Amino acid sequence: MNFVERKSELEILESAYQKPSSSFVAVYGRRRIGKTELVNNFFQSKSCFLFSLTGAYNATLEAHLDNFTDKFCSAFGCSFDEVDFKSWSDAFRALRDAIAEIETQKDCKIGIFIDELPWLAQMKDNGFKSALSLFWNDFASKLDDIMLVVCGSATSWIIEHIIEDRGSLANRVTAIIHLQSFTLKETKSFLLAHGYKNISQKDLVEYYMVFGGVAHYLSLINPRKSFIQNIQTIFFSQNGVLRTEYSRLFRSLFNNFHRHELIIKTLVKSWSGLSFAELKKIKKLSSSSTLHSALDELEASGFIVKHFRYGQKKRDTLYRVKDPFLFFFTKWVETTSSVEIFQNRNYFLSLYQTQKYKIWSGYAFENICHNHILELKEALGVGAVLTTSHYWRYVPQSKDEQGVQIDLLLVRADGVANIIECKYNNSEFVIDKKYAQNLENKVSVFNEVTKYAHTTTVAMFTLNGVKRNEYSDYLVSDSVLVEGIV
């Protein structure tokens, strides 16, 4: 597989490799995001010795130790029958002794890559974590030629037990990489490197609405097929490879995954998001501590994000789903029966042509905008300006007033507030009289109610631009096209 992007992450790994002392690097991020590929690509660029171990989901301690034995013998040239590790302490002592015998070349480190570490530790005390900490504290950290990289999709576990550990691994991590989804621009680079000769802005956006910037999902796209054909094959065919991905996603990451699934299924029904109090009304989520914990885990995994109200109070914080794949799957795939799929070879084509899908696409496009604030700022020419993003609502106090909902408000340190309007159209978006009045009302009500003393403007984010007319000329201060951020 061609490796693209991830420049800043590779720089972090390179910096750790060049340190005059041993390094302990923690890499975490959403499942399927490309963590393993990142680390493997880095070590492949080096001529160093590498010991690599990968955890298996739901495996027994015996199975994990057998796997360690296999990798150990492969790396150090021993026979499987010569070693018999009864515990993780035995395994790491053997690794320590074997590494001590290695003579490294100048400017070359010994690489140790432990992938899916939470699965090896089985997310409980099976002796792995204590054995790892002894290996690092009593041996590896005292040398200057070890580069230990640990990795895991169970993000909250990695954060709690490795990065923010309060025990024997406290403050031991020397570098951290939180691997994020590809941006639209990076997604385009990825697709071009994987067979696409060219890709339209529309196809790029539509793929992003479905897969987000998740490397593994994007690798399933066949460049010789259309968007509709690919989605039909991947999700809506008898052998659709991602038809069961949703359930695997949560089962492999969280111990009490049913709670996390329930939160997501509740949140996807509200594009703007829900408050903690609103989520707490759900029967199985009524425990505050349990709900807080699950929300923190989902946020750390990159599935949801907090959205703050302008001039907010704590209770005004909203939680919203940010992961495009979750939006697509829960809306269109999860509700589709096998019977519907088996009886309709062009199921997605018929779905794609419905008004419901067009409406959904509008919301999905807005979600893309929320996920590209940095790129949007650059396109607006305010990349260097300090900003905060918010939502804002006003509920009318009388029949004479109009309510207002601003889903994305960019408040800038230079005294400007940008109301960001996201519109997904196949052609230029036309601002008519009714829509113009709606925009004017948003600006005036926001200024009046919040007493905002600076400049409030409207910026449009669209696929094909805004058609110039009498309304656009005086209402829209900036227009950003998708091509402006890719």
Short mmCIF file of C-alpha atoms in Angstrom, two decimals:
data_model
loop_
_atom_site.label_atom_id
_atom_site.label_comp_id
_atom_site.label_asym_id
_atom_site.label_seq_id
_atom_site.Cartn_x
_atom_site.Cartn_y
_atom_site.Cartn_z
CA MET A 1 0.00 0.00 0.00
CA ASN A 2 1.33 3.43 -0.92
CA PHE A 3 1.96 5.55 2.16
CA VAL A 4 0.93 9.20 1.92
CA GLU A 5 0.71 12.25 4.18
CA ARG A 6 1.31 11.97 7.95
CA LYS A 7 4.28 14.34 7.65
CA SER A 8 4.00 15.86 11.12
CA GLU A 9 3.60 12.43 12.73
CA LEU A 10 6.65 11.08 10.91
CA GLU A 11 8.59 14.11 12.13
CA ILE A 12 7.66 13.24 15.73
CA LEU A 13 8.88 9.67 15.24
CA GLU A 14 12.08 10.88 13.57
CA SER A 15 12.75 13.29 16.43
CA ALA A 16 12.30 10.45 18.93
CA TYR A 17 14.64 8.26 16.91
CA GLN A 18 17.35 10.93 16.80
CA LYS A 19 17.32 11.59 20.55
CA PRO A 20 20.60 10.77 22.31
CA SER A 21 18.62 8.69 24.81
CA SER A 22 16.00 5.95 24.60
CA SER A 23 12.48 6.97 23.58
CA PHE A 24 9.03 5.79 24.65
CA VAL A 25 6.39 6.81 22.10
CA ALA A 26 2.63 6.33 22.52
CA VAL A 27 0.45 6.31 19.39
CA TYR A 28 -3.32 6.23 19.67
CA GLY A 29 -6.38 6.97 17.58
CA ARG A 30 -9.58 5.63 16.11
CA ARG A 31 -9.70 2.04 14.84
CA ARG A 32 -8.75 1.72 11.13
CA ILE A 33 -7.13 5.15 11.09
CA GLY A 34 -3.66 3.94 10.03
CA LYS A 35 -1.63 3.73 13.24
CA THR A 36 0.05 0.44 12.38
CA GLU A 37 0.88 1.60 8.85
CA LEU A 38 2.43 4.80 10.22
CA VAL A 39 4.79 3.02 12.61
CA ASN A 40 5.67 0.22 10.20
CA ASN A 41 6.40 2.74 7.45
CA PHE A 42 8.71 4.64 9.77
CA PHE A 43 10.69 1.61 10.91
CA GLN A 44 10.93 0.29 7.33
CA SER A 45 12.77 3.49 6.45
CA LYS A 46 15.43 2.61 9.02
CA SER A 47 18.04 -0.13 8.93
CA CYS A 48 17.57 -0.88 12.60
CA PHE A 49 16.69 -4.13 14.35
CA LEU A 50 12.95 -4.34 15.05
CA PHE A 51 11.00 -6.53 17.45
CA SER A 52 7.29 -6.29 16.72
CA LEU A 53 4.33 -7.72 18.63
CA THR A 54 0.60 -7.32 17.97
CA GLY A 55 -2.23 -8.06 20.38
CA ALA A 56 -5.28 -10.05 19.30
CA TYR A 57 -8.81 -9.12 20.29
CA ASN A 58 -10.35 -11.26 23.04
CA ALA A 59 -7.44 -13.73 23.05
CA THR A 60 -6.40 -15.66 26.16
CA LEU A 61 -3.17 -14.98 28.05
CA GLU A 62 -1.83 -18.31 26.78
CA ALA A 63 -2.54 -17.32 23.18
CA HIS A 64 -0.84 -13.95 23.68
CA LEU A 65 2.26 -15.60 25.16
CA ASP A 66 2.38 -18.12 22.31
CA ASN A 67 2.31 -15.22 19.88
CA PHE A 68 5.09 -13.47 21.80
CA THR A 69 7.15 -16.68 21.66
CA ASP A 70 6.68 -16.92 17.92
CA LYS A 71 7.73 -13.29 17.35
CA PHE A 72 10.62 -13.64 19.78
CA CYS A 73 12.03 -16.72 18.06
CA SER A 74 11.58 -15.15 14.64
CA ALA A 75 13.45 -12.01 15.71
CA PHE A 76 16.27 -13.63 17.69
CA GLY A 77 16.70 -16.91 15.83
CA CYS A 78 15.69 -19.46 18.45
CA SER A 79 13.48 -22.54 18.19
CA PHE A 80 9.90 -22.36 19.43
CA ASP A 81 10.56 -25.44 21.58
CA GLU A 82 13.53 -23.79 23.30
CA VAL A 83 11.47 -21.22 25.19
CA ASP A 84 8.40 -21.50 27.37
CA PHE A 85 7.04 -18.24 28.76
CA LYS A 86 4.58 -18.78 31.60
CA SER A 87 3.99 -15.09 32.28
CA TRP A 88 4.60 -11.64 30.86
CA SER A 89 7.42 -11.24 33.37
CA ASP A 90 9.17 -14.26 31.82
CA ALA A 91 8.61 -12.87 28.34
CA PHE A 92 9.99 -9.40 29.03
CA ARG A 93 12.99 -10.77 30.94
CA ALA A 94 13.85 -12.85 27.88
CA LEU A 95 13.41 -9.81 25.65
CA ARG A 96 15.70 -7.80 27.93
CA ASP A 97 18.42 -10.46 27.86
CA ALA A 98 18.18 -10.91 24.08
CA ILE A 99 18.39 -7.18 23.39
CA ALA A 100 21.39 -6.86 25.70
CA GLU A 101 23.29 -9.15 23.32
CA ILE A 102 22.60 -7.02 20.24
CA GLU A 103 25.42 -4.82 18.98
CA THR A 104 23.91 -1.76 17.34
CA GLN A 105 25.53 0.30 14.64
CA LYS A 106 26.30 3.97 15.18
CA ASP A 107 23.24 6.22 14.85
CA CYS A 108 20.96 3.17 14.80
CA LYS A 109 18.42 2.29 17.47
CA ILE A 110 16.75 -0.95 18.44
CA GLY A 111 13.07 -0.68 17.61
CA ILE A 112 10.36 -2.31 19.73
CA PHE A 113 6.83 -1.95 18.38
CA ILE A 114 3.94 -3.18 20.55
CA ASP A 115 0.71 -2.86 18.59
CA GLU A 116 -2.80 -3.07 20.08
CA LEU A 117 -1.31 -2.98 23.56
CA PRO A 118 -4.71 -2.79 25.35
CA TRP A 119 -5.63 -6.18 23.87
CA LEU A 120 -2.36 -7.68 25.11
CA ALA A 121 -3.12 -6.35 28.57
CA GLN A 122 -6.72 -7.53 28.06
CA MET A 123 -7.77 -4.17 29.53
CA LYS A 124 -7.20 -5.60 33.00
CA ASP A 125 -4.32 -6.66 35.24
CA ASN A 126 -2.88 -9.79 33.63
CA GLY A 127 0.69 -8.83 34.40
CA PHE A 128 1.49 -7.19 31.07
CA LYS A 129 1.58 -3.59 32.23
CA SER A 130 3.78 -4.29 35.26
CA ALA A 131 6.17 -6.38 33.15
CA LEU A 132 6.36 -3.63 30.54
CA SER A 133 7.03 -0.98 33.19
CA LEU A 134 9.84 -3.04 34.71
CA PHE A 135 11.34 -3.60 31.27
CA TRP A 136 11.33 0.13 30.58
CA ASN A 137 12.24 1.49 34.02
CA ASP A 138 14.95 -1.02 34.94
CA PHE A 139 16.44 -1.67 31.52
CA ALA A 140 15.45 0.21 28.35
CA SER A 141 15.34 3.73 29.82
CA LYS A 142 18.90 3.31 31.14
CA LEU A 143 20.22 2.73 27.62
CA ASP A 144 20.51 5.24 24.80
CA ASP A 145 19.61 3.07 21.81
CA ILE A 146 16.04 1.84 22.42
CA MET A 147 12.95 3.20 20.66
CA LEU A 148 9.81 1.71 22.19
CA VAL A 149 6.56 2.48 20.37
CA VAL A 150 3.25 1.35 21.86
CA CYS A 151 0.02 1.64 19.96
CA GLY A 152 -3.69 1.03 20.54
CA SER A 153 -7.17 1.67 19.20
CA ALA A 154 -8.70 1.54 22.68
CA THR A 155 -7.83 5.19 23.05
CA SER A 156 -9.16 5.77 26.55
CA TRP A 157 -7.14 2.79 27.85
CA ILE A 158 -3.92 4.09 26.29
CA ILE A 159 -4.51 7.54 27.76
CA GLU A 160 -5.38 6.30 31.26
CA HIS A 161 -2.86 3.48 31.62
CA ILE A 162 0.10 4.71 29.56
CA ILE A 163 0.07 8.44 28.83
CA GLU A 164 -1.56 9.63 32.06
CA ASP A 165 -0.62 6.67 34.24
CA ARG A 166 -0.16 7.52 37.91
CA GLY A 167 1.80 4.40 38.76
CA SER A 168 5.01 2.86 37.49
CA LEU A 169 4.67 4.40 34.01
CA ALA A 170 3.94 7.93 35.22
CA ASN A 171 5.76 10.50 33.07
CA ARG A 172 7.65 7.80 31.17
CA VAL A 173 6.24 8.57 27.71
CA THR A 174 8.60 10.86 25.80
CA ALA A 175 6.43 11.52 22.71
CA ILE A 176 2.72 11.27 21.93
CA ILE A 177 0.93 10.93 18.60
CA HIS A 178 -2.85 11.20 18.47
CA LEU A 179 -3.49 10.08 14.92
CA GLN A 180 -6.44 11.88 13.37
CA SER A 181 -8.56 11.15 10.32
CA PHE A 182 -7.32 12.46 6.99
CA THR A 183 -8.61 15.89 6.01
CA LEU A 184 -10.31 16.35 2.64
CA LYS A 185 -6.99 17.42 1.16
CA GLU A 186 -5.19 14.40 2.59
CA THR A 187 -8.01 12.13 1.45
CA LYS A 188 -7.57 13.42 -2.09
CA SER A 189 -3.83 12.68 -1.91
CA PHE A 190 -4.58 9.19 -0.59
CA LEU A 191 -7.03 8.38 -3.40
CA LEU A 192 -4.68 9.73 -6.08
CA ALA A 193 -1.92 7.53 -4.67
CA HIS A 194 -4.20 4.49 -4.76
CA GLY A 195 -5.24 4.35 -8.37
CA TYR A 196 -7.28 7.46 -9.09
CA LYS A 197 -6.01 9.42 -12.07
CA ASN A 198 -8.28 12.28 -11.14
CA ILE A 199 -11.20 12.76 -8.78
CA SER A 200 -13.91 15.40 -8.93
CA GLN A 201 -14.66 17.64 -5.95
CA LYS A 202 -18.15 16.13 -5.81
CA ASP A 203 -16.89 12.54 -5.64
CA LEU A 204 -14.29 13.53 -3.05
CA VAL A 205 -16.94 15.12 -0.84
CA GLU A 206 -19.37 12.22 -1.26
CA TYR A 207 -16.75 9.66 -0.31
CA TYR A 208 -15.84 11.77 2.72
CA MET A 209 -19.51 11.90 3.76
CA VAL A 210 -19.45 8.11 3.93
CA PHE A 211 -15.95 7.15 5.07
CA GLY A 212 -14.56 10.31 6.60
CA GLY A 213 -10.77 10.34 6.39
CA VAL A 214 -10.32 6.77 7.64
CA ALA A 215 -7.45 5.20 5.71
CA HIS A 216 -8.65 1.59 5.79
CA TYR A 217 -12.13 2.47 4.56
CA LEU A 218 -10.72 4.63 1.77
CA SER A 219 -8.45 1.78 0.68
CA LEU A 220 -11.55 -0.29 -0.15
CA ILE A 221 -12.59 2.11 -2.92
CA ASN A 222 -12.13 0.75 -6.43
CA PRO A 223 -11.01 3.64 -8.70
CA ARG A 224 -12.49 1.87 -11.72
CA LYS A 225 -15.98 2.06 -10.21
CA SER A 226 -18.26 5.05 -9.67
CA PHE A 227 -19.16 6.38 -6.23
CA ILE A 228 -22.55 4.65 -6.37
CA GLN A 229 -21.02 1.34 -7.49
CA ASN A 230 -18.42 1.41 -4.73
CA ILE A 231 -20.91 2.14 -1.96
CA GLN A 232 -23.23 -0.57 -3.30
CA THR A 233 -20.38 -3.10 -3.24
CA ILE A 234 -18.94 -2.14 0.14
CA PHE A 235 -22.18 -1.75 2.11
CA PHE A 236 -25.20 -3.00 0.18
CA SER A 237 -24.10 -6.28 -1.36
CA GLN A 238 -24.24 -9.78 0.11
CA ASN A 239 -20.49 -9.74 0.69
CA GLY A 240 -20.23 -6.08 1.65
CA VAL A 241 -17.00 -5.85 3.61
CA LEU A 242 -18.18 -3.04 5.92
CA ARG A 243 -21.69 -4.30 6.64
CA THR A 244 -20.61 -5.55 10.08
CA GLU A 245 -17.96 -2.92 10.78
CA TYR A 246 -20.15 -0.85 13.10
CA SER A 247 -20.63 -3.58 15.71
CA ARG A 248 -16.97 -4.66 15.53
CA LEU A 249 -15.91 -1.06 16.01
CA PHE A 250 -17.43 -0.72 19.47
CA ARG A 251 -16.92 -4.30 20.68
CA SER A 252 -13.18 -4.06 20.12
CA LEU A 253 -12.74 -0.68 21.82
CA PHE A 254 -14.94 -0.55 24.91
CA ASN A 255 -15.68 -3.01 27.70
CA ASN A 256 -19.28 -1.85 28.10
CA PHE A 257 -19.78 -1.18 24.41
CA HIS A 258 -23.60 -1.31 24.52
CA ARG A 259 -23.58 1.97 26.46
CA HIS A 260 -21.38 3.64 23.86
CA GLU A 261 -23.55 2.37 21.03
CA LEU A 262 -26.65 3.75 22.73
CA ILE A 263 -25.05 7.19 23.09
CA ILE A 264 -24.10 7.24 19.40
CA LYS A 265 -27.55 6.06 18.27
CA THR A 266 -29.08 8.84 20.36
CA LEU A 267 -26.71 11.56 19.17
CA VAL A 268 -26.96 10.77 15.44
CA LYS A 269 -30.64 11.70 15.58
CA SER A 270 -29.65 15.28 16.35
CA TRP A 271 -27.20 16.93 13.94
CA SER A 272 -26.70 19.89 16.25
CA GLY A 273 -25.98 17.67 19.24
CA LEU A 274 -27.45 17.06 22.68
CA SER A 275 -26.56 18.31 26.14
CA PHE A 276 -25.49 16.10 29.03
CA ALA A 277 -28.86 16.66 30.67
CA GLU A 278 -30.69 15.55 27.52
CA LEU A 279 -28.59 12.39 27.25
CA LYS A 280 -29.10 11.64 30.93
CA LYS A 281 -32.84 11.34 30.32
CA ILE A 282 -32.21 8.07 28.46
CA LYS A 283 -33.02 5.27 30.89
CA LYS A 284 -29.81 3.28 30.49
CA LEU A 285 -27.69 6.46 30.66
CA SER A 286 -29.13 7.94 33.85
CA SER A 287 -25.98 7.45 35.94
CA SER A 288 -23.96 10.67 35.74
CA SER A 289 -20.58 9.07 36.43
CA THR A 290 -21.17 6.27 33.92
CA LEU A 291 -22.37 8.69 31.26
CA HIS A 292 -19.43 11.06 31.83
CA SER A 293 -16.99 8.16 31.50
CA ALA A 294 -18.56 6.87 28.28
CA LEU A 295 -18.66 10.36 26.74
CA ASP A 296 -15.00 10.91 27.61
CA GLU A 297 -14.09 7.60 25.97
CA LEU A 298 -16.06 8.38 22.81
CA GLU A 299 -14.48 11.84 22.62
CA ALA A 300 -10.97 10.44 23.12
CA SER A 301 -11.64 7.94 20.32
CA GLY A 302 -12.60 10.73 17.93
CA PHE A 303 -16.23 9.70 17.52
CA ILE A 304 -17.84 12.72 19.19
CA VAL A 305 -16.85 16.29 19.98
CA LYS A 306 -17.99 18.96 22.42
CA HIS A 307 -19.65 22.01 20.91
CA PHE A 308 -19.79 25.17 23.02
CA ARG A 309 -22.50 27.82 22.95
CA TYR A 310 -21.35 31.39 22.46
CA GLY A 311 -21.49 33.16 25.84
CA GLN A 312 -22.16 29.75 27.30
CA LYS A 313 -22.94 28.32 30.64
CA LYS A 314 -21.65 24.83 31.42
CA ARG A 315 -25.06 23.25 30.85
CA ASP A 316 -25.09 24.65 27.31
CA THR A 317 -22.29 22.35 26.11
CA LEU A 318 -23.49 20.02 23.39
CA TYR A 319 -22.09 16.65 22.40
CA ARG A 320 -22.26 15.89 18.70
CA VAL A 321 -21.08 13.03 16.51
CA LYS A 322 -18.17 14.08 14.30
CA ASP A 323 -17.37 10.75 12.63
CA PRO A 324 -18.92 10.66 9.12
CA PHE A 325 -18.91 6.85 8.96
CA LEU A 326 -21.14 6.63 12.03
CA PHE A 327 -23.61 9.11 10.54
CA PHE A 328 -23.80 7.18 7.27
CA PHE A 329 -23.95 3.70 8.75
CA THR A 330 -26.61 4.38 11.37
CA LYS A 331 -28.81 6.25 8.89
CA TRP A 332 -28.60 4.04 5.80
CA VAL A 333 -26.88 0.72 6.44
CA GLU A 334 -27.98 -0.40 9.89
CA THR A 335 -31.66 -0.07 8.98
CA THR A 336 -31.33 -2.07 5.75
CA SER A 337 -32.32 -5.73 5.94
CA SER A 338 -30.56 -8.57 4.15
CA VAL A 339 -33.78 -9.25 2.24
CA GLU A 340 -33.75 -5.73 0.77
CA ILE A 341 -30.13 -6.17 -0.30
CA PHE A 342 -30.56 -9.63 -1.81
CA GLN A 343 -33.59 -8.55 -3.82
CA ASN A 344 -32.17 -5.26 -5.13
CA ARG A 345 -28.83 -5.22 -6.91
CA ASN A 346 -29.01 -1.44 -7.31
CA TYR A 347 -30.29 -0.68 -3.83
CA PHE A 348 -27.97 2.24 -3.17
CA LEU A 349 -28.73 3.87 -6.53
CA SER A 350 -32.43 4.03 -5.67
CA LEU A 351 -31.56 5.34 -2.20
CA TYR A 352 -29.15 7.93 -3.57
CA GLN A 353 -31.85 9.41 -5.81
CA THR A 354 -34.34 10.02 -2.98
CA GLN A 355 -35.08 13.40 -1.43
CA LYS A 356 -34.21 11.94 1.97
CA TYR A 357 -30.66 11.26 0.84
CA LYS A 358 -30.35 14.75 -0.63
CA ILE A 359 -31.45 16.26 2.68
CA TRP A 360 -29.07 14.01 4.59
CA SER A 361 -26.22 15.04 2.27
CA GLY A 362 -26.77 18.65 3.26
CA TYR A 363 -26.26 17.83 6.93
CA ALA A 364 -23.31 15.56 6.14
CA PHE A 365 -21.69 18.41 4.22
CA GLU A 366 -22.13 20.68 7.23
CA ASN A 367 -20.39 18.05 9.36
CA ILE A 368 -17.44 18.18 6.95
CA CYS A 369 -17.27 21.93 7.52
CA HIS A 370 -17.21 21.43 11.30
CA ASN A 371 -14.33 18.98 10.88
CA HIS A 372 -12.25 21.41 8.81
CA ILE A 373 -12.12 24.58 10.91
CA LEU A 374 -8.36 25.04 10.44
CA GLU A 375 -8.64 24.67 6.67
CA LEU A 376 -11.65 26.99 6.61
CA LYS A 377 -9.70 29.64 8.50
CA GLU A 378 -6.85 29.43 6.00
CA ALA A 379 -9.29 29.83 3.11
CA LEU A 380 -10.80 32.89 4.83
CA GLY A 381 -7.34 34.38 5.20
CA VAL A 382 -7.42 34.30 9.01
CA GLY A 383 -5.26 31.24 9.63
CA ALA A 384 -3.00 33.16 12.01
CA VAL A 385 -5.88 34.80 13.92
CA LEU A 386 -6.92 33.31 17.25
CA THR A 387 -10.48 31.97 16.97
CA THR A 388 -13.06 29.99 18.89
CA SER A 389 -15.93 28.09 17.29
CA HIS A 390 -19.41 27.94 18.77
CA TYR A 391 -23.06 27.32 18.15
CA TRP A 392 -25.72 29.82 19.17
CA ARG A 393 -29.49 29.66 19.55
CA TYR A 394 -32.21 32.07 20.46
CA VAL A 395 -35.66 30.91 21.47
CA PRO A 396 -38.28 33.62 20.78
CA GLN A 397 -39.82 35.16 23.88
CA SER A 398 -43.01 36.26 22.12
CA LYS A 399 -44.99 35.69 18.92
CA ASP A 400 -43.49 38.84 17.45
CA GLU A 401 -39.94 37.46 17.60
CA GLN A 402 -38.19 34.95 15.39
CA GLY A 403 -36.01 32.13 16.65
CA VAL A 404 -32.43 31.81 15.44
CA GLN A 405 -30.09 28.85 15.17
CA ILE A 406 -26.46 29.30 14.18
CA ASP A 407 -24.74 25.93 13.87
CA LEU A 408 -21.24 27.29 13.33
CA LEU A 409 -20.02 30.65 14.57
CA LEU A 410 -16.36 31.60 14.25
CA VAL A 411 -15.45 34.31 16.75
CA ARG A 412 -12.15 35.96 15.89
CA ALA A 413 -9.67 37.85 18.05
CA ASP A 414 -9.58 40.63 15.45
CA GLY A 415 -13.12 41.67 16.36
CA VAL A 416 -15.12 39.76 13.72
CA ALA A 417 -17.70 37.02 14.15
CA ASN A 418 -18.26 34.85 11.06
CA ILE A 419 -21.60 33.09 10.76
CA ILE A 420 -20.69 30.07 8.61
CA GLU A 421 -23.43 28.82 6.29
CA CYS A 422 -22.82 25.41 4.64
CA LYS A 423 -24.73 24.58 1.45
CA TYR A 424 -24.33 21.44 -0.65
CA ASN A 425 -25.61 21.96 -4.20
CA ASN A 426 -24.86 20.42 -7.58
CA SER A 427 -24.69 23.93 -9.03
CA GLU A 428 -24.08 27.42 -7.71
CA PHE A 429 -26.14 28.13 -4.61
CA VAL A 430 -28.71 30.87 -5.17
CA ILE A 431 -29.65 33.20 -2.32
CA ASP A 432 -33.29 34.11 -2.81
CA LYS A 433 -35.35 36.69 -0.94
CA LYS A 434 -36.55 34.27 1.74
CA TYR A 435 -33.07 32.95 2.49
CA ALA A 436 -31.68 36.49 2.49
CA GLN A 437 -34.23 37.51 5.12
CA ASN A 438 -33.25 34.49 7.19
CA LEU A 439 -29.58 35.51 7.07
CA GLU A 440 -30.37 39.11 7.96
CA ASN A 441 -32.41 37.90 10.91
CA LYS A 442 -29.55 35.72 12.17
CA VAL A 443 -27.13 38.64 12.11
CA SER A 444 -29.48 41.17 13.71
CA VAL A 445 -30.81 38.87 16.45
CA PHE A 446 -27.32 37.64 17.32
CA ASN A 447 -25.99 41.20 17.62
CA GLU A 448 -28.99 42.41 19.61
CA VAL A 449 -29.27 39.54 22.08
CA THR A 450 -25.54 38.99 22.70
CA LYS A 451 -24.69 42.71 22.61
CA TYR A 452 -21.84 41.81 20.27
CA ALA A 453 -20.03 45.10 19.76
CA HIS A 454 -17.89 44.20 16.76
CA THR A 455 -18.48 43.14 13.16
CA THR A 456 -20.71 40.18 12.31
CA THR A 457 -20.47 38.76 8.79
CA VAL A 458 -21.76 35.78 6.80
CA ALA A 459 -19.36 33.37 5.10
CA MET A 460 -20.61 30.64 2.76
CA PHE A 461 -19.00 27.19 2.45
CA THR A 462 -20.22 25.44 -0.69
CA LEU A 463 -19.32 22.82 -3.28
CA ASN A 464 -19.91 25.00 -6.34
CA GLY A 465 -19.95 28.57 -5.07
CA VAL A 466 -22.65 31.20 -4.60
CA LYS A 467 -24.38 32.74 -7.60
CA ARG A 468 -23.89 36.46 -7.57
CA ASN A 469 -27.08 38.50 -7.26
CA GLU A 470 -28.50 41.46 -5.36
CA TYR A 471 -28.67 39.47 -2.12
CA SER A 472 -25.25 37.84 -2.22
CA ASP A 473 -23.54 41.15 -2.95
CA TYR A 474 -24.50 42.76 0.33
CA LEU A 475 -25.03 39.73 2.60
CA VAL A 476 -22.06 37.45 1.93
CA SER A 477 -18.63 38.73 2.90
CA ASP A 478 -16.71 35.56 2.00
CA SER A 479 -17.35 32.49 -0.11
CA VAL A 480 -15.25 29.35 0.33
CA LEU A 481 -15.47 26.47 -2.12
CA VAL A 482 -14.42 22.90 -1.38
CA GLU A 483 -11.58 23.34 -3.84
CA GLY A 484 -10.32 26.14 -1.61
CA ILE A 485 -9.49 23.70 1.20
CA VAL A 486 -8.12 20.79 -0.85
#
